[in-house]
Amino acid sequence: IKADISKYEEAEKMLKEAVEKLGRVDVLVNNAGINIDRFLINMTPEQWQKVIDVDLTGAFNCTKATLPYMIQQGGGRIINVSSMSALDGAVGQANYAAAKGGIVSFTKTVAMEYAQYNIICNAIAPGCIRTRMTDAMPPGMLRERVSQIPLGRRGEPEEVAKLVAFLATEGDYI
């Protein structure tokens, strides 16, 4: 179901359609993310806002639209994808790091507010994963980033997916 999650009405419509097709929503994975990398002095207010709108407000919109269904059915799992940039910062990523940092705080709040409804909310913070975003990094910057990883390589999307699947199916008390 296609939706612009930066707009609440579209996120709400997407969730409604999903529940109509599937009958319920047990797991929400907020993994939409974009980046528009610039040094802060060169970043336009529009570039800042676009990343915040998709990466942070999108998670709010999808979570808000999902909560009534999960409350009504007696529980569910929400998994928010943050980033190590949220914790470490990243050159040229003030907007991205701020949005992903917001995801961490958002997750903690949702977890506390909705545990009483058996809704478990977690965030994961992947590091340098082999994606279009990291493929587009300048080669020198990518080499530098990889050199700081103890395993000496980027992670694979499938490795992140395994963690999400674990939290969705086995993470009863995490």
Short mmCIF file of C-alpha atoms in Angstrom, two decimals:
data_model
loop_
_atom_site.label_atom_id
_atom_site.label_comp_id
_atom_site.label_asym_id
_atom_site.label_seq_id
_atom_site.Cartn_x
_atom_site.Cartn_y
_atom_site.Cartn_z
CA ILE A 1 0.00 0.00 0.00
CA LYS A 2 1.64 3.19 -1.16
CA ALA A 3 1.59 6.26 1.08
CA ASP A 4 3.52 9.42 1.86
CA ILE A 5 4.00 8.80 5.56
CA SER A 6 5.10 12.38 6.14
CA LYS A 7 1.38 13.20 5.88
CA TYR A 8 -0.77 11.86 8.73
CA GLU A 9 -3.88 11.37 6.58
CA GLU A 10 -1.96 9.11 4.18
CA ALA A 11 -0.45 7.06 7.01
CA GLU A 12 -3.89 6.66 8.58
CA LYS A 13 -5.39 5.58 5.24
CA MET A 14 -2.54 3.12 4.69
CA LEU A 15 -3.12 1.48 8.09
CA LYS A 16 -6.86 1.31 7.54
CA GLU A 17 -6.35 -0.41 4.16
CA ALA A 18 -3.83 -2.83 5.65
CA VAL A 19 -6.19 -3.83 8.44
CA GLU A 20 -9.06 -4.21 5.96
CA LYS A 21 -6.91 -6.57 3.85
CA LEU A 22 -5.19 -8.47 6.66
CA GLY A 23 -7.71 -8.26 9.51
CA ARG A 24 -5.28 -6.86 12.11
CA VAL A 25 -1.87 -5.29 12.60
CA ASP A 26 0.52 -7.15 14.88
CA VAL A 27 3.82 -5.51 13.94
CA LEU A 28 4.71 -2.03 12.79
CA VAL A 29 8.25 -1.44 11.53
CA ASN A 30 9.00 2.24 11.09
CA ASN A 31 11.90 2.01 8.68
CA ALA A 32 11.25 4.76 6.17
CA GLY A 33 14.22 7.02 5.90
CA ILE A 34 15.84 9.47 3.55
CA ASN A 35 18.98 11.53 3.74
CA ILE A 36 19.95 14.84 2.22
CA ASP A 37 23.53 15.27 3.35
CA ARG A 38 25.04 18.73 3.55
CA PHE A 39 27.17 20.63 6.00
CA LEU A 40 24.76 22.54 8.18
CA ILE A 41 25.81 25.91 6.76
CA ASN A 42 24.87 24.67 3.27
CA MET A 43 21.63 22.94 4.31
CA THR A 44 18.42 24.70 3.36
CA PRO A 45 15.49 24.81 5.76
CA GLU A 46 13.57 22.72 3.19
CA GLN A 47 16.26 20.01 3.20
CA TRP A 48 16.23 19.95 6.99
CA GLN A 49 12.45 19.69 7.12
CA LYS A 50 12.12 17.03 4.41
CA VAL A 51 14.35 14.60 6.35
CA ILE A 52 12.59 15.36 9.64
CA ASP A 53 9.19 14.92 7.97
CA VAL A 54 9.96 11.48 6.55
CA ASP A 55 12.34 10.01 9.14
CA LEU A 56 10.77 11.29 12.37
CA THR A 57 7.28 12.60 11.66
CA GLY A 58 6.64 9.55 9.47
CA ALA A 59 7.28 7.27 12.46
CA PHE A 60 4.94 9.41 14.58
CA ASN A 61 2.23 9.30 11.91
CA CYS A 62 2.41 5.53 11.40
CA THR A 63 2.58 4.82 15.13
CA LYS A 64 -0.34 7.12 15.93
CA ALA A 65 -2.41 5.49 13.17
CA THR A 66 -1.50 1.98 14.39
CA LEU A 67 -2.03 2.37 18.14
CA PRO A 68 -5.86 2.23 18.15
CA TYR A 69 -5.78 -1.12 16.32
CA MET A 70 -3.13 -2.58 18.62
CA ILE A 71 -4.92 -1.35 21.75
CA GLN A 72 -8.22 -2.84 20.54
CA GLN A 73 -6.69 -6.22 19.72
CA GLY A 74 -4.76 -6.44 22.98
CA GLY A 75 -1.19 -5.75 21.92
CA GLY A 76 1.43 -5.62 19.24
CA ARG A 77 5.03 -4.77 18.43
CA ILE A 78 6.45 -1.50 17.17
CA ILE A 79 10.03 -1.53 15.92
CA ASN A 80 11.60 1.80 15.03
CA VAL A 81 14.73 1.97 12.92
CA SER A 82 17.11 4.62 14.19
CA SER A 83 20.80 4.81 13.30
CA MET A 84 24.21 4.94 14.92
CA SER A 85 24.25 8.50 13.54
CA ALA A 86 21.70 9.27 16.25
CA LEU A 87 24.19 8.30 18.93
CA ASP A 88 27.51 9.28 17.36
CA GLY A 89 26.52 12.15 15.07
CA ALA A 90 27.74 12.20 11.49
CA VAL A 91 29.46 14.84 9.42
CA GLY A 92 27.01 16.38 6.96
CA GLN A 93 24.01 14.70 8.56
CA ALA A 94 22.61 17.19 11.09
CA ASN A 95 19.07 16.60 9.83
CA TYR A 96 19.40 12.80 9.62
CA ALA A 97 21.14 12.43 13.00
CA ALA A 98 18.55 14.72 14.65
CA ALA A 99 15.66 12.74 13.16
CA LYS A 100 17.14 9.39 14.15
CA GLY A 101 17.97 10.73 17.63
CA GLY A 102 14.35 11.77 17.91
CA ILE A 103 13.39 8.19 17.05
CA VAL A 104 15.29 6.95 20.11
CA SER A 105 13.46 9.30 22.49
CA PHE A 106 10.14 8.72 20.73
CA THR A 107 10.59 4.97 21.15
CA LYS A 108 11.26 5.24 24.88
CA THR A 109 8.13 7.34 25.36
CA VAL A 110 5.89 5.05 23.29
CA ALA A 111 7.25 2.03 25.17
CA MET A 112 6.39 3.58 28.53
CA GLU A 113 2.96 4.88 27.51
CA TYR A 114 1.69 1.72 25.80
CA ALA A 115 3.24 -1.20 27.72
CA GLN A 116 0.01 -1.25 29.73
CA TYR A 117 -1.74 -2.34 26.52
CA ASN A 118 0.80 -5.11 25.82
CA ILE A 119 2.38 -3.03 23.07
CA ILE A 120 6.14 -3.47 23.05
CA CYS A 121 8.13 -0.73 21.35
CA ASN A 122 11.83 -1.02 20.54
CA ALA A 123 14.36 0.86 18.45
CA ILE A 124 17.35 -0.54 16.66
CA ALA A 125 20.32 1.55 15.59
CA PRO A 126 22.09 -0.07 12.66
CA GLY A 127 25.54 1.12 11.78
CA CYS A 128 26.95 1.21 8.28
CA ILE A 129 24.71 -1.15 6.29
CA ARG A 130 25.10 -1.95 2.58
CA THR A 131 22.27 0.20 1.17
CA ARG A 132 21.82 2.72 -1.62
CA MET A 133 22.54 5.41 0.97
CA THR A 134 25.95 4.04 1.93
CA ASP A 135 26.73 3.02 -1.66
CA ALA A 136 26.37 6.71 -2.57
CA MET A 137 28.95 7.84 0.01
CA PRO A 138 32.23 9.23 -1.34
CA PRO A 139 34.72 6.31 -1.43
CA GLY A 140 37.13 7.90 1.07
CA MET A 141 34.33 8.58 3.55
CA LEU A 142 33.01 5.03 3.17
CA ARG A 143 36.49 3.53 3.71
CA GLU A 144 36.92 5.68 6.84
CA ARG A 145 33.54 4.60 8.21
CA VAL A 146 34.22 0.90 7.52
CA SER A 147 37.69 1.16 9.11
CA GLN A 148 35.99 2.03 12.41
CA ILE A 149 33.84 -1.11 12.40
CA PRO A 150 35.37 -3.97 14.43
CA LEU A 151 34.23 -6.56 11.84
CA GLY A 152 35.85 -4.47 9.09
CA ARG A 153 32.81 -4.54 6.81
CA ARG A 154 29.39 -3.03 6.29
CA GLY A 155 26.44 -4.94 7.60
CA GLU A 156 23.99 -6.54 5.22
CA PRO A 157 20.28 -5.63 5.08
CA GLU A 158 19.45 -9.28 5.83
CA GLU A 159 21.35 -9.01 9.13
CA VAL A 160 19.20 -6.06 10.17
CA ALA A 161 16.09 -7.94 9.02
CA LYS A 162 16.99 -10.86 11.32
CA LEU A 163 17.06 -8.50 14.31
CA VAL A 164 13.72 -6.97 13.34
CA ALA A 165 12.22 -10.46 12.91
CA PHE A 166 13.56 -11.50 16.33
CA LEU A 167 12.02 -8.46 18.02
CA ALA A 168 8.75 -9.04 16.18
CA THR A 169 8.45 -12.70 17.12
CA GLU A 170 10.61 -13.41 20.18
CA GLY A 171 11.04 -10.07 21.94
CA ASP A 172 8.39 -10.56 24.61
CA TYR A 173 10.34 -8.78 27.34
CA ILE A 174 12.76 -6.55 25.51
#
